[in-house]
C-alpha positions as YAML, in Angstrom:
chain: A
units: angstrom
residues:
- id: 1
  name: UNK
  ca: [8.17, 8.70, 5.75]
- id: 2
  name: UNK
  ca: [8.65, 5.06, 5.13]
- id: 3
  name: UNK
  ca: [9.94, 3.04, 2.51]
- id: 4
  name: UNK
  ca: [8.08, 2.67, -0.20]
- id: 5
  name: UNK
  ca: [8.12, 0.41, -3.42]
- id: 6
  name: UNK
  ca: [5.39, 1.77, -6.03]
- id: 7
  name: UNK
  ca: [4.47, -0.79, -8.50]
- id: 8
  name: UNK
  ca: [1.50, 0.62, -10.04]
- id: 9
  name: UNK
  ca: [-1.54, 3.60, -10.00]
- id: 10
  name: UNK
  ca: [-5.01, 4.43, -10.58]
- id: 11
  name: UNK
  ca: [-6.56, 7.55, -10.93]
- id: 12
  name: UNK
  ca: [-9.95, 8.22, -9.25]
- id: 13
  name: UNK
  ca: [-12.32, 9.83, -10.83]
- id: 14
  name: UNK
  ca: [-11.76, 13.11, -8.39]
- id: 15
  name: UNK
  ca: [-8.08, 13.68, -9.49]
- id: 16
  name: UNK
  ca: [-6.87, 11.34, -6.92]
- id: 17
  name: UNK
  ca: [-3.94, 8.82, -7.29]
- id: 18
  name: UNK
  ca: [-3.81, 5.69, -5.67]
- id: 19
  name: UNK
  ca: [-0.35, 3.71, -5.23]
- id: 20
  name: UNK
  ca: [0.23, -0.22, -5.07]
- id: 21
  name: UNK
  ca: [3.54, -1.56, -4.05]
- id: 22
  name: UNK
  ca: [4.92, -2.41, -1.04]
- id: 23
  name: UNK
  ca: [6.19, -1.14, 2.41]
- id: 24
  name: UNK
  ca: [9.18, -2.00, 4.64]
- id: 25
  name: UNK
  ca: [7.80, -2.09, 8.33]
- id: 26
  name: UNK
  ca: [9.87, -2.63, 11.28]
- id: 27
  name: UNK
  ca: [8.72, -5.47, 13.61]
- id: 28
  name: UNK
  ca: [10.06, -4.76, 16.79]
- id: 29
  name: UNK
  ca: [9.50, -8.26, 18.38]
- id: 30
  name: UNK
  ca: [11.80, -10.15, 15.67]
- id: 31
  name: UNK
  ca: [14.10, -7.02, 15.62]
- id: 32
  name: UNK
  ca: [13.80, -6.98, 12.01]
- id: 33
  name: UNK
  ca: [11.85, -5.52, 8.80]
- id: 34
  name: UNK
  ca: [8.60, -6.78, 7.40]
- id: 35
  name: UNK
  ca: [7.72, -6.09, 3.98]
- id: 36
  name: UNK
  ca: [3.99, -5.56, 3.93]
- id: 37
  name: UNK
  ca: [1.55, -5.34, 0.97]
- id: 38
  name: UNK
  ca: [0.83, -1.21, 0.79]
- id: 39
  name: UNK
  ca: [-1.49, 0.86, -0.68]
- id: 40
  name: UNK
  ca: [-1.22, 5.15, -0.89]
- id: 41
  name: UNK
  ca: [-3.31, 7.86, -1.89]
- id: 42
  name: UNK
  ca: [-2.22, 11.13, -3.08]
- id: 43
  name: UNK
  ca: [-4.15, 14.01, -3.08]
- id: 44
  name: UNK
  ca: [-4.61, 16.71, -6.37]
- id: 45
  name: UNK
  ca: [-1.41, 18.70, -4.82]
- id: 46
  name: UNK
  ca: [0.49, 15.28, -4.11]
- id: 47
  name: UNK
  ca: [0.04, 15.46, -0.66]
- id: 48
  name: UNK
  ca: [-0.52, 12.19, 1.43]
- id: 49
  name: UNK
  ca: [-4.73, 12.06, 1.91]
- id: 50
  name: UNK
  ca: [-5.31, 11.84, 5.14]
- id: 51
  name: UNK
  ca: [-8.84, 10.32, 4.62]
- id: 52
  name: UNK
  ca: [-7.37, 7.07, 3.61]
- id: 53
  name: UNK
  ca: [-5.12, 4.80, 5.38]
- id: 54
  name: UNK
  ca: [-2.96, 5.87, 8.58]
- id: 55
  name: UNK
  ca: [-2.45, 9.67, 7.51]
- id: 56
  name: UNK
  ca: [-2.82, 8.13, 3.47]
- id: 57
  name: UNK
  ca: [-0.75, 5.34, 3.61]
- id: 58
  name: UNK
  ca: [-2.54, 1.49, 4.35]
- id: 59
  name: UNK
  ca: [-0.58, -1.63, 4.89]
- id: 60
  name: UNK
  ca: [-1.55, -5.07, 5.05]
- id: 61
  name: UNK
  ca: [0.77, -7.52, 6.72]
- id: 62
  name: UNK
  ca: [-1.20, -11.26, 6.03]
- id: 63
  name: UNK
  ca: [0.73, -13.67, 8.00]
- id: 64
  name: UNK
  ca: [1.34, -11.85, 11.63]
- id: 65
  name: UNK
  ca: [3.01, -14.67, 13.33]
- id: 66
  name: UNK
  ca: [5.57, -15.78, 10.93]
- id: 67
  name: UNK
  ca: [7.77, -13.60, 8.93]
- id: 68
  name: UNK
  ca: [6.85, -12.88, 5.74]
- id: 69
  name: UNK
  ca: [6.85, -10.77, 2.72]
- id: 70
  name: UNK
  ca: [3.53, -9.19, 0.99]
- id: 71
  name: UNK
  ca: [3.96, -7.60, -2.39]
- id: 72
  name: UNK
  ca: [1.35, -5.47, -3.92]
- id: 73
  name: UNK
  ca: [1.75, -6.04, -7.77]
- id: 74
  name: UNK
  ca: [-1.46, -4.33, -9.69]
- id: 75
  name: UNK
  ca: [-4.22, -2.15, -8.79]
- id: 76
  name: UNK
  ca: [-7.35, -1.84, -11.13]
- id: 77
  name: UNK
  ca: [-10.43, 0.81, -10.46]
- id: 78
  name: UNK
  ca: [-13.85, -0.60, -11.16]
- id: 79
  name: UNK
  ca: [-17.01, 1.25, -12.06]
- id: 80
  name: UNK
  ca: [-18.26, 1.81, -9.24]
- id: 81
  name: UNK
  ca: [-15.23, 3.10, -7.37]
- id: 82
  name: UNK
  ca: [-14.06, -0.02, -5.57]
- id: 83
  name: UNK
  ca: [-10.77, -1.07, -5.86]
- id: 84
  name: UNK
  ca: [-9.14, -4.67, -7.02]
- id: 85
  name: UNK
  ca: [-5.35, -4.95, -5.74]
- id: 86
  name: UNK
  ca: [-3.56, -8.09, -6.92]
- id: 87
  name: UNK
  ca: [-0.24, -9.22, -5.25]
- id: 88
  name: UNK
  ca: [1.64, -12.01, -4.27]
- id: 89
  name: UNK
  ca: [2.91, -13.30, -0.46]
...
């Protein structure tokens, strides 16, 4: 398991949570960590939901080619399901 900053959660109308925060991610090429912009999703039992993500967990790294930090701050469920994530980079 990685490291893993939770900043804030929704819960989907199924029981489901979803996690905001952020991840640290090695970047081999810079021999050093990344912290990416991450997003999680928890099944009923709390296990990682393998529907979503990379085995639940999905990380956004914005800038590729410079290092750089992405921090995933709030996370708001609309209406119709879709999901608004607010962070900062």
């Amino acid at each position: 398991i990685g490291q893993y900053v939770l900043r804030d959660l929704v819960i989907q109308p199924d029981g489901k949570l979803v996690f905001v925060g952020t991840t640290r991610v090695y970047n081999s090429s810079e021999l050093a960590f990344d912290t990416d912009l991450m997003l999680m999703r928890l099944n009923l039992d709390g296990s990682f939901d393998g529907d979503f993500g990379t085995e639940g967990v999905f990380s956004l790294d914005i800038d590729t080619l410079a290092r750089s930090s992405e921090y995933g701050e709030d996370i708001e469920l609309l209406d119709d399901g879709r999901l608004i994530v607010m962070g900062q980079t």
